[in-house]
Amino acid sequence: MQDNQSFIFVCSDAVGETAEAVVRATVRQFTSRDVQVKRYSHIQTEEEIEAIVQEVRSNDSFIAYTLVQPELRAKMQQDAIRYDIRAVDVMGPMMQAYIDTFNGNPKPEPGQRQVLDEEYFKRIEAVEFAVKYDDGKDVKGLLLADVVLIGVSRTSKTPLSIFLAHKGIKTANLPILPDMEAPEELFQPADRMIVGLTIDPGHLLKIRTERLKTLGLPAESKYASMDQIKRELKTANELMKKLDCPVINVSDKSIEETAGVIMKMRAEG
């Protein structure tokens, strides 16, 4: 480890995503130093906690943990006091409030961990799927996906695919080019939902012009001409009508909003 870096150790007897999400949200509020997050997942023994605590002692760092097993939580608390290190129990106060209010108890750890693992690996698989079948690179993905996004360039197909993937939804996307002949896989029956993404021409012109500036390319490129944009949108609209798929106008929507609409449509099914 580098001497000029600070660390926050995320420790969990499950995956550790909850604690890491809280830690990273906290780190984003500060810009004064370089802080790295190091995660230890699936902790099962007190010896593992002892080893982590010793590592923390030798660094400018502290611990954020989500430990459901009472004996592991107690061990972390005891060692933190013993060695005078800061250890933040991310879920403890909330769990205690639940116990005090509803007289409940945490679920048995092994079963709960399995559920968390399944959800975690489902998301990982979905992200890998989105990357593999991004931008129409392999049309086989159009048959294997849970959701297929179609639309012209700069309608946020790729970031939306990745966002949905983090929700465990396998998503493929296909760019629509002017006068293109759509792949036959798009019309074959499959257990999926096809969603068309459209956008107002003026809004798309602005986005593409800014994109060209970012790339250091001339703004008068055909890519950012209104004639080209209208041709592409015409082709896209015709294909969406042929597919009779739901269409979302993304002109004034964030990725999260568009994803929310898609997930609602899937739920209503």
PDB file of C-alpha atoms in Angstrom:
ATOM      1  CA  MET A   1       0.000   0.000   0.000  1.00  0.00           C
ATOM      2  CA  GLN A   2       1.147   3.493  -0.765  1.00  0.00           C
ATOM      3  CA  ASP A   3       2.043   5.734   2.184  1.00  0.00           C
ATOM      4  CA  ASN A   4       0.219   8.756   0.747  1.00  0.00           C
ATOM      5  CA  GLN A   5      -3.105   6.982   0.461  1.00  0.00           C
ATOM      6  CA  SER A   6      -5.835   6.514   3.019  1.00  0.00           C
ATOM      7  CA  PHE A   7      -8.091   3.477   3.153  1.00  0.00           C
ATOM      8  CA  ILE A   8     -11.559   2.550   4.279  1.00  0.00           C
ATOM      9  CA  PHE A   9     -11.970  -1.169   4.861  1.00  0.00           C
ATOM     10  CA  VAL A  10     -15.421  -2.530   4.066  1.00  0.00           C
ATOM     11  CA  CYS A  11     -16.128  -5.780   5.930  1.00  0.00           C
ATOM     12  CA  SER A  12     -19.146  -8.045   5.614  1.00  0.00           C
ATOM     13  CA  ASP A  13     -20.260 -11.598   6.279  1.00  0.00           C
ATOM     14  CA  ALA A  14     -22.251 -11.318   3.034  1.00  0.00           C
ATOM     15  CA  VAL A  15     -21.263  -9.479  -0.158  1.00  0.00           C
ATOM     16  CA  GLY A  16     -20.637  -6.062   1.379  1.00  0.00           C
ATOM     17  CA  GLU A  17     -22.370  -3.969  -1.266  1.00  0.00           C
ATOM     18  CA  THR A  18     -24.503  -2.081   1.253  1.00  0.00           C
ATOM     19  CA  ALA A  19     -21.543  -0.914   3.301  1.00  0.00           C
ATOM     20  CA  GLU A  20     -19.491  -0.084   0.212  1.00  0.00           C
ATOM     21  CA  ALA A  21     -22.336   1.969  -1.263  1.00  0.00           C
ATOM     22  CA  VAL A  22     -22.573   4.007   1.945  1.00  0.00           C
ATOM     23  CA  VAL A  23     -18.797   4.451   2.076  1.00  0.00           C
ATOM     24  CA  ARG A  24     -18.513   5.586  -1.527  1.00  0.00           C
ATOM     25  CA  ALA A  25     -21.431   7.999  -1.103  1.00  0.00           C
ATOM     26  CA  THR A  26     -19.568   9.467   1.872  1.00  0.00           C
ATOM     27  CA  VAL A  27     -16.217   9.692   0.077  1.00  0.00           C
ATOM     28  CA  ARG A  28     -17.855  11.641  -2.762  1.00  0.00           C
ATOM     29  CA  GLN A  29     -18.638  14.425  -0.308  1.00  0.00           C
ATOM     30  CA  PHE A  30     -14.915  15.092   0.218  1.00  0.00           C
ATOM     31  CA  THR A  31     -12.166  16.038  -2.208  1.00  0.00           C
ATOM     32  CA  SER A  32      -9.290  16.756   0.151  1.00  0.00           C
ATOM     33  CA  ARG A  33      -7.459  13.426  -0.110  1.00  0.00           C
ATOM     34  CA  ASP A  34      -7.123  10.198  -2.029  1.00  0.00           C
ATOM     35  CA  VAL A  35      -9.161   7.555  -0.206  1.00  0.00           C
ATOM     36  CA  GLN A  36      -9.289   3.980  -1.470  1.00  0.00           C
ATOM     37  CA  VAL A  37     -11.992   1.464  -0.587  1.00  0.00           C
ATOM     38  CA  LYS A  38     -10.942  -2.113   0.140  1.00  0.00           C
ATOM     39  CA  ARG A  39     -13.670  -4.715   0.565  1.00  0.00           C
ATOM     40  CA  TYR A  40     -13.561  -7.996   2.494  1.00  0.00           C
ATOM     41  CA  SER A  41     -16.642 -10.136   1.800  1.00  0.00           C
ATOM     42  CA  HIS A  42     -18.021 -13.395   3.236  1.00  0.00           C
ATOM     43  CA  ILE A  43     -16.238 -13.122   6.568  1.00  0.00           C
ATOM     44  CA  GLN A  44     -17.004 -16.240   8.597  1.00  0.00           C
ATOM     45  CA  THR A  45     -14.516 -16.397  11.475  1.00  0.00           C
ATOM     46  CA  GLU A  46     -13.217 -14.216  14.272  1.00  0.00           C
ATOM     47  CA  GLU A  47      -9.692 -14.902  13.002  1.00  0.00           C
ATOM     48  CA  GLU A  48     -10.519 -13.109   9.766  1.00  0.00           C
ATOM     49  CA  ILE A  49     -11.628 -10.075  11.730  1.00  0.00           C
ATOM     50  CA  GLU A  50      -8.430 -10.134  13.778  1.00  0.00           C
ATOM     51  CA  ALA A  51      -6.336 -10.131  10.582  1.00  0.00           C
ATOM     52  CA  ILE A  52      -8.299  -7.220   9.112  1.00  0.00           C
ATOM     53  CA  VAL A  53      -8.000  -5.199  12.318  1.00  0.00           C
ATOM     54  CA  GLN A  54      -4.235  -5.693  12.304  1.00  0.00           C
ATOM     55  CA  GLU A  55      -4.079  -4.489   8.712  1.00  0.00           C
ATOM     56  CA  VAL A  56      -6.121  -1.409   9.629  1.00  0.00           C
ATOM     57  CA  ARG A  57      -3.766  -0.669  12.537  1.00  0.00           C
ATOM     58  CA  SER A  58      -0.831  -0.387  10.133  1.00  0.00           C
ATOM     59  CA  ASN A  59      -2.593   2.106   7.845  1.00  0.00           C
ATOM     60  CA  ASP A  60      -4.274   5.475   7.989  1.00  0.00           C
ATOM     61  CA  SER A  61      -7.736   3.943   7.764  1.00  0.00           C
ATOM     62  CA  PHE A  62     -10.953   2.875   9.429  1.00  0.00           C
ATOM     63  CA  ILE A  63     -13.559   0.124   9.042  1.00  0.00           C
ATOM     64  CA  ALA A  64     -17.167   0.182   7.860  1.00  0.00           C
ATOM     65  CA  TYR A  65     -18.893  -3.123   8.430  1.00  0.00           C
ATOM     66  CA  THR A  66     -22.160  -4.986   7.943  1.00  0.00           C
ATOM     67  CA  LEU A  67     -21.975  -8.098  10.091  1.00  0.00           C
ATOM     68  CA  VAL A  68     -25.253  -9.874  10.774  1.00  0.00           C
ATOM     69  CA  GLN A  69     -23.846 -12.677  12.931  1.00  0.00           C
ATOM     70  CA  PRO A  70     -23.872 -11.392  16.547  1.00  0.00           C
ATOM     71  CA  GLU A  71     -20.557 -13.026  17.494  1.00  0.00           C
ATOM     72  CA  LEU A  72     -18.766 -11.428  14.551  1.00  0.00           C
ATOM     73  CA  ARG A  73     -20.239  -8.006  15.325  1.00  0.00           C
ATOM     74  CA  ALA A  74     -19.168  -8.369  18.949  1.00  0.00           C
ATOM     75  CA  LYS A  75     -15.652  -9.375  17.910  1.00  0.00           C
ATOM     76  CA  MET A  76     -15.350  -6.349  15.616  1.00  0.00           C
ATOM     77  CA  GLN A  77     -16.558  -4.013  18.369  1.00  0.00           C
ATOM     78  CA  GLN A  78     -14.198  -5.516  20.958  1.00  0.00           C
ATOM     79  CA  ASP A  79     -11.122  -5.394  18.710  1.00  0.00           C
ATOM     80  CA  ALA A  80     -11.890  -1.836  17.618  1.00  0.00           C
ATOM     81  CA  ILE A  81     -11.930  -0.738  21.273  1.00  0.00           C
ATOM     82  CA  ARG A  82      -8.887  -2.839  22.148  1.00  0.00           C
ATOM     83  CA  TYR A  83      -6.705  -1.378  19.391  1.00  0.00           C
ATOM     84  CA  ASP A  84      -8.238   2.097  19.405  1.00  0.00           C
ATOM     85  CA  ILE A  85      -9.389   2.073  15.778  1.00  0.00           C
ATOM     86  CA  ARG A  86     -12.601   3.470  14.386  1.00  0.00           C
ATOM     87  CA  ALA A  87     -15.128   0.906  13.202  1.00  0.00           C
ATOM     88  CA  VAL A  88     -18.547   2.021  11.935  1.00  0.00           C
ATOM     89  CA  ASP A  89     -21.433  -0.445  12.235  1.00  0.00           C
ATOM     90  CA  VAL A  90     -23.415   0.485   9.109  1.00  0.00           C
ATOM     91  CA  MET A  91     -26.463  -1.748   9.719  1.00  0.00           C
ATOM     92  CA  GLY A  92     -26.319  -2.271  13.470  1.00  0.00           C
ATOM     93  CA  PRO A  93     -28.370   0.743  14.640  1.00  0.00           C
ATOM     94  CA  MET A  94     -31.048   0.095  12.025  1.00  0.00           C
ATOM     95  CA  MET A  95     -31.229  -3.605  12.898  1.00  0.00           C
ATOM     96  CA  GLN A  96     -31.461  -2.801  16.614  1.00  0.00           C
ATOM     97  CA  ALA A  97     -34.255  -0.322  15.962  1.00  0.00           C
ATOM     98  CA  TYR A  98     -36.122  -3.049  14.048  1.00  0.00           C
ATOM     99  CA  ILE A  99     -35.594  -5.563  16.873  1.00  0.00           C
ATOM    100  CA  ASP A 100     -36.683  -3.085  19.573  1.00  0.00           C
ATOM    101  CA  THR A 101     -39.765  -1.960  17.642  1.00  0.00           C
ATOM    102  CA  PHE A 102     -41.005  -5.164  16.024  1.00  0.00           C
ATOM    103  CA  ASN A 103     -39.453  -7.823  18.286  1.00  0.00           C
ATOM    104  CA  GLY A 104     -37.862  -9.421  15.230  1.00  0.00           C
ATOM    105  CA  ASN A 105     -34.603 -11.265  14.714  1.00  0.00           C
ATOM    106  CA  PRO A 106     -32.208 -11.334  11.710  1.00  0.00           C
ATOM    107  CA  LYS A 107     -32.652 -14.225   9.294  1.00  0.00           C
ATOM    108  CA  PRO A 108     -30.241 -17.162   9.667  1.00  0.00           C
ATOM    109  CA  GLU A 109     -27.054 -16.050   7.951  1.00  0.00           C
ATOM    110  CA  PRO A 110     -26.334 -19.001   5.607  1.00  0.00           C
ATOM    111  CA  GLY A 111     -29.697 -18.762   3.839  1.00  0.00           C
ATOM    112  CA  GLN A 112     -29.615 -14.982   3.693  1.00  0.00           C
ATOM    113  CA  ARG A 113     -26.087 -15.021   2.319  1.00  0.00           C
ATOM    114  CA  GLN A 114     -27.151 -17.388  -0.459  1.00  0.00           C
ATOM    115  CA  VAL A 115     -29.910 -14.977  -1.492  1.00  0.00           C
ATOM    116  CA  LEU A 116     -27.434 -12.091  -1.535  1.00  0.00           C
ATOM    117  CA  ASP A 117     -24.960 -14.130  -3.550  1.00  0.00           C
ATOM    118  CA  GLU A 118     -27.571 -15.061  -6.128  1.00  0.00           C
ATOM    119  CA  GLU A 119     -28.607 -11.434  -6.558  1.00  0.00           C
ATOM    120  CA  TYR A 120     -24.994 -10.304  -6.777  1.00  0.00           C
ATOM    121  CA  PHE A 121     -23.963 -12.830  -9.411  1.00  0.00           C
ATOM    122  CA  LYS A 122     -27.143 -12.193 -11.382  1.00  0.00           C
ATOM    123  CA  ARG A 123     -26.105  -8.553 -11.661  1.00  0.00           C
ATOM    124  CA  ILE A 124     -22.553  -9.474 -12.634  1.00  0.00           C
ATOM    125  CA  GLU A 125     -23.860 -11.798 -15.342  1.00  0.00           C
ATOM    126  CA  ALA A 126     -26.201  -9.070 -16.608  1.00  0.00           C
ATOM    127  CA  VAL A 127     -23.368  -6.511 -16.799  1.00  0.00           C
ATOM    128  CA  GLU A 128     -21.179  -8.933 -18.741  1.00  0.00           C
ATOM    129  CA  PHE A 129     -24.125  -9.585 -21.059  1.00  0.00           C
ATOM    130  CA  ALA A 130     -24.668  -5.847 -21.657  1.00  0.00           C
ATOM    131  CA  VAL A 131     -21.012  -5.356 -22.565  1.00  0.00           C
ATOM    132  CA  LYS A 132     -20.942  -8.384 -24.881  1.00  0.00           C
ATOM    133  CA  TYR A 133     -24.090  -7.405 -26.758  1.00  0.00           C
ATOM    134  CA  ASP A 134     -23.632  -3.637 -26.762  1.00  0.00           C
ATOM    135  CA  ASP A 135     -24.188  -1.624 -29.936  1.00  0.00           C
ATOM    136  CA  GLY A 136     -25.366  -4.613 -31.993  1.00  0.00           C
ATOM    137  CA  LYS A 137     -21.935  -6.279 -31.884  1.00  0.00           C
ATOM    138  CA  ASP A 138     -23.540  -9.728 -31.845  1.00  0.00           C
ATOM    139  CA  VAL A 139     -27.157 -10.009 -32.973  1.00  0.00           C
ATOM    140  CA  LYS A 140     -27.560 -13.289 -31.064  1.00  0.00           C
ATOM    141  CA  GLY A 141     -28.009 -11.114 -28.017  1.00  0.00           C
ATOM    142  CA  LEU A 142     -31.277  -9.839 -29.451  1.00  0.00           C
ATOM    143  CA  LEU A 143     -32.745 -13.304 -28.817  1.00  0.00           C
ATOM    144  CA  LEU A 144     -31.132 -13.887 -25.420  1.00  0.00           C
ATOM    145  CA  ALA A 145     -31.851 -10.548 -23.750  1.00  0.00           C
ATOM    146  CA  ASP A 146     -34.524  -9.693 -21.221  1.00  0.00           C
ATOM    147  CA  VAL A 147     -34.734  -6.234 -22.787  1.00  0.00           C
ATOM    148  CA  VAL A 148     -33.648  -5.031 -26.234  1.00  0.00           C
ATOM    149  CA  LEU A 149     -33.145  -1.293 -26.730  1.00  0.00           C
ATOM    150  CA  ILE A 150     -33.270   0.148 -30.233  1.00  0.00           C
ATOM    151  CA  GLY A 151     -32.654   3.749 -31.237  1.00  0.00           C
ATOM    152  CA  VAL A 152     -30.436   6.114 -33.176  1.00  0.00           C
ATOM    153  CA  SER A 153     -27.003   7.152 -31.966  1.00  0.00           C
ATOM    154  CA  ARG A 154     -26.903   9.239 -28.751  1.00  0.00           C
ATOM    155  CA  THR A 155     -30.212   8.084 -27.299  1.00  0.00           C
ATOM    156  CA  SER A 156     -28.362   6.670 -24.255  1.00  0.00           C
ATOM    157  CA  LYS A 157     -28.688   3.012 -25.254  1.00  0.00           C
ATOM    158  CA  THR A 158     -25.369   1.918 -23.757  1.00  0.00           C
ATOM    159  CA  PRO A 159     -25.538   3.665 -20.362  1.00  0.00           C
ATOM    160  CA  LEU A 160     -29.168   2.581 -20.051  1.00  0.00           C
ATOM    161  CA  SER A 161     -28.170  -1.017 -20.807  1.00  0.00           C
ATOM    162  CA  ILE A 162     -25.544  -0.915 -18.068  1.00  0.00           C
ATOM    163  CA  PHE A 163     -27.952   0.697 -15.602  1.00  0.00           C
ATOM    164  CA  LEU A 164     -30.555  -2.008 -16.227  1.00  0.00           C
ATOM    165  CA  ALA A 165     -27.834  -4.644 -15.941  1.00  0.00           C
ATOM    166  CA  HIS A 166     -27.067  -3.421 -12.431  1.00  0.00           C
ATOM    167  CA  LYS A 167     -30.700  -4.216 -11.679  1.00  0.00           C
ATOM    168  CA  GLY A 168     -30.120  -7.768 -12.908  1.00  0.00           C
ATOM    169  CA  ILE A 169     -31.796  -7.226 -16.297  1.00  0.00           C
ATOM    170  CA  LYS A 170     -29.880  -8.652 -19.268  1.00  0.00           C
ATOM    171  CA  THR A 171     -30.024  -5.908 -21.884  1.00  0.00           C
ATOM    172  CA  ALA A 172     -28.856  -5.791 -25.502  1.00  0.00           C
ATOM    173  CA  ASN A 173     -29.042  -2.719 -27.704  1.00  0.00           C
ATOM    174  CA  LEU A 174     -29.065  -2.069 -31.425  1.00  0.00           C
ATOM    175  CA  PRO A 175     -28.236   1.229 -33.155  1.00  0.00           C
ATOM    176  CA  ILE A 176     -30.544   2.288 -35.976  1.00  0.00           C
ATOM    177  CA  LEU A 177     -28.862   3.733 -39.045  1.00  0.00           C
ATOM    178  CA  PRO A 178     -30.614   5.496 -41.934  1.00  0.00           C
ATOM    179  CA  ASP A 179     -32.222   3.102 -44.413  1.00  0.00           C
ATOM    180  CA  MET A 180     -30.791   0.112 -42.530  1.00  0.00           C
ATOM    181  CA  GLU A 181     -32.208  -3.362 -42.917  1.00  0.00           C
ATOM    182  CA  ALA A 182     -33.003  -4.630 -39.437  1.00  0.00           C
ATOM    183  CA  PRO A 183     -31.565  -8.043 -38.486  1.00  0.00           C
ATOM    184  CA  GLU A 184     -34.047 -10.902 -38.665  1.00  0.00           C
ATOM    185  CA  GLU A 185     -33.377 -11.746 -35.013  1.00  0.00           C
ATOM    186  CA  LEU A 186     -35.327  -8.626 -34.112  1.00  0.00           C
ATOM    187  CA  PHE A 187     -38.497 -10.172 -35.523  1.00  0.00           C
ATOM    188  CA  GLN A 188     -38.066 -13.718 -34.263  1.00  0.00           C
ATOM    189  CA  PRO A 189     -40.178 -14.770 -31.261  1.00  0.00           C
ATOM    190  CA  ALA A 190     -38.305 -14.645 -27.956  1.00  0.00           C
ATOM    191  CA  ASP A 191     -39.006 -14.101 -24.275  1.00  0.00           C
ATOM    192  CA  ARG A 192     -37.945 -10.445 -24.185  1.00  0.00           C
ATOM    193  CA  MET A 193     -39.236  -6.896 -24.334  1.00  0.00           C
ATOM    194  CA  ILE A 194     -38.165  -4.610 -27.189  1.00  0.00           C
ATOM    195  CA  VAL A 195     -38.165  -0.901 -26.336  1.00  0.00           C
ATOM    196  CA  GLY A 196     -37.705   1.904 -28.836  1.00  0.00           C
ATOM    197  CA  LEU A 197     -35.849   5.033 -27.727  1.00  0.00           C
ATOM    198  CA  THR A 198     -36.668   8.195 -29.621  1.00  0.00           C
ATOM    199  CA  ILE A 199     -35.663  11.827 -29.164  1.00  0.00           C
ATOM    200  CA  ASP A 200     -36.633  15.257 -30.440  1.00  0.00           C
ATOM    201  CA  PRO A 201     -34.540  16.270 -33.503  1.00  0.00           C
ATOM    202  CA  GLY A 202     -33.447  19.608 -32.013  1.00  0.00           C
ATOM    203  CA  HIS A 203     -32.363  17.987 -28.770  1.00  0.00           C
ATOM    204  CA  LEU A 204     -30.397  15.321 -30.640  1.00  0.00           C
ATOM    205  CA  LEU A 205     -28.714  17.980 -32.784  1.00  0.00           C
ATOM    206  CA  LYS A 206     -27.478  19.743 -29.661  1.00  0.00           C
ATOM    207  CA  ILE A 207     -26.189  16.506 -28.113  1.00  0.00           C
ATOM    208  CA  ARG A 208     -24.337  15.442 -31.255  1.00  0.00           C
ATOM    209  CA  THR A 209     -22.831  18.886 -31.775  1.00  0.00           C
ATOM    210  CA  GLU A 210     -21.466  18.836 -28.223  1.00  0.00           C
ATOM    211  CA  ARG A 211     -20.172  15.311 -28.777  1.00  0.00           C
ATOM    212  CA  LEU A 212     -18.202  16.432 -31.848  1.00  0.00           C
ATOM    213  CA  LYS A 213     -16.712  19.332 -29.902  1.00  0.00           C
ATOM    214  CA  THR A 214     -15.596  16.931 -27.170  1.00  0.00           C
ATOM    215  CA  LEU A 215     -13.893  14.764 -29.784  1.00  0.00           C
ATOM    216  CA  GLY A 216     -12.270  17.778 -31.436  1.00  0.00           C
ATOM    217  CA  LEU A 217     -14.134  17.191 -34.709  1.00  0.00           C
ATOM    218  CA  PRO A 218     -15.764  19.849 -36.910  1.00  0.00           C
ATOM    219  CA  ALA A 219     -19.330  20.725 -35.871  1.00  0.00           C
ATOM    220  CA  GLU A 220     -20.470  20.744 -39.498  1.00  0.00           C
ATOM    221  CA  SER A 221     -20.001  16.985 -39.745  1.00  0.00           C
ATOM    222  CA  LYS A 222     -22.821  15.038 -41.410  1.00  0.00           C
ATOM    223  CA  TYR A 223     -23.311  13.227 -38.115  1.00  0.00           C
ATOM    224  CA  ALA A 224     -24.666  16.428 -36.571  1.00  0.00           C
ATOM    225  CA  SER A 225     -26.659  17.724 -39.552  1.00  0.00           C
ATOM    226  CA  MET A 226     -30.415  18.097 -39.204  1.00  0.00           C
ATOM    227  CA  ASP A 227     -31.009  16.300 -42.503  1.00  0.00           C
ATOM    228  CA  GLN A 228     -29.060  13.258 -41.285  1.00  0.00           C
ATOM    229  CA  ILE A 229     -30.835  13.283 -37.940  1.00  0.00           C
ATOM    230  CA  LYS A 230     -34.265  13.396 -39.554  1.00  0.00           C
ATOM    231  CA  ARG A 231     -33.366  10.509 -41.869  1.00  0.00           C
ATOM    232  CA  GLU A 232     -32.212   8.385 -38.951  1.00  0.00           C
ATOM    233  CA  LEU A 233     -35.267   9.171 -36.847  1.00  0.00           C
ATOM    234  CA  LYS A 234     -37.542   8.377 -39.797  1.00  0.00           C
ATOM    235  CA  THR A 235     -35.922   4.966 -40.197  1.00  0.00           C
ATOM    236  CA  ALA A 236     -36.159   4.390 -36.438  1.00  0.00           C
ATOM    237  CA  ASN A 237     -39.816   5.370 -36.232  1.00  0.00           C
ATOM    238  CA  GLU A 238     -40.726   3.108 -39.144  1.00  0.00           C
ATOM    239  CA  LEU A 239     -38.950   0.151 -37.544  1.00  0.00           C
ATOM    240  CA  MET A 240     -40.567   0.747 -34.162  1.00  0.00           C
ATOM    241  CA  LYS A 241     -44.010   0.846 -35.773  1.00  0.00           C
ATOM    242  CA  LYS A 242     -43.249  -2.377 -37.631  1.00  0.00           C
ATOM    243  CA  LEU A 243     -42.221  -4.045 -34.386  1.00  0.00           C
ATOM    244  CA  ASP A 244     -45.206  -2.530 -32.551  1.00  0.00           C
ATOM    245  CA  CYS A 245     -42.966  -1.998 -29.529  1.00  0.00           C
ATOM    246  CA  PRO A 246     -43.321   0.591 -26.751  1.00  0.00           C
ATOM    247  CA  VAL A 247     -41.461   3.824 -27.472  1.00  0.00           C
ATOM    248  CA  ILE A 248     -39.937   6.193 -24.915  1.00  0.00           C
ATOM    249  CA  ASN A 249     -38.945   9.761 -25.746  1.00  0.00           C
ATOM    250  CA  VAL A 250     -35.678  10.314 -23.858  1.00  0.00           C
ATOM    251  CA  SER A 251     -35.296  14.010 -24.709  1.00  0.00           C
ATOM    252  CA  ASP A 252     -35.861  15.270 -21.166  1.00  0.00           C
ATOM    253  CA  LYS A 253     -35.352  12.058 -19.210  1.00  0.00           C
ATOM    254  CA  SER A 254     -32.407  10.951 -17.136  1.00  0.00           C
ATOM    255  CA  ILE A 255     -31.068   7.405 -17.406  1.00  0.00           C
ATOM    256  CA  GLU A 256     -32.707   6.598 -14.075  1.00  0.00           C
ATOM    257  CA  GLU A 257     -36.098   7.897 -15.234  1.00  0.00           C
ATOM    258  CA  THR A 258     -36.018   5.937 -18.479  1.00  0.00           C
ATOM    259  CA  ALA A 259     -34.937   2.798 -16.635  1.00  0.00           C
ATOM    260  CA  GLY A 260     -37.786   3.320 -14.188  1.00  0.00           C
ATOM    261  CA  VAL A 261     -40.306   3.435 -17.037  1.00  0.00           C
ATOM    262  CA  ILE A 262     -38.880   0.220 -18.549  1.00  0.00           C
ATOM    263  CA  MET A 263     -38.877  -1.634 -15.230  1.00  0.00           C
ATOM    264  CA  LYS A 264     -42.466  -0.579 -14.602  1.00  0.00           C
ATOM    265  CA  MET A 265     -43.494  -1.848 -18.036  1.00  0.00           C
ATOM    266  CA  ARG A 266     -41.781  -5.179 -17.338  1.00  0.00           C
ATOM    267  CA  ALA A 267     -43.497  -5.472 -13.969  1.00  0.00           C
ATOM    268  CA  GLU A 268     -46.883  -4.787 -15.537  1.00  0.00           C
ATOM    269  CA  GLY A 269     -45.925  -7.219 -18.220  1.00  0.00           C
TER     270      GLY A 269
END
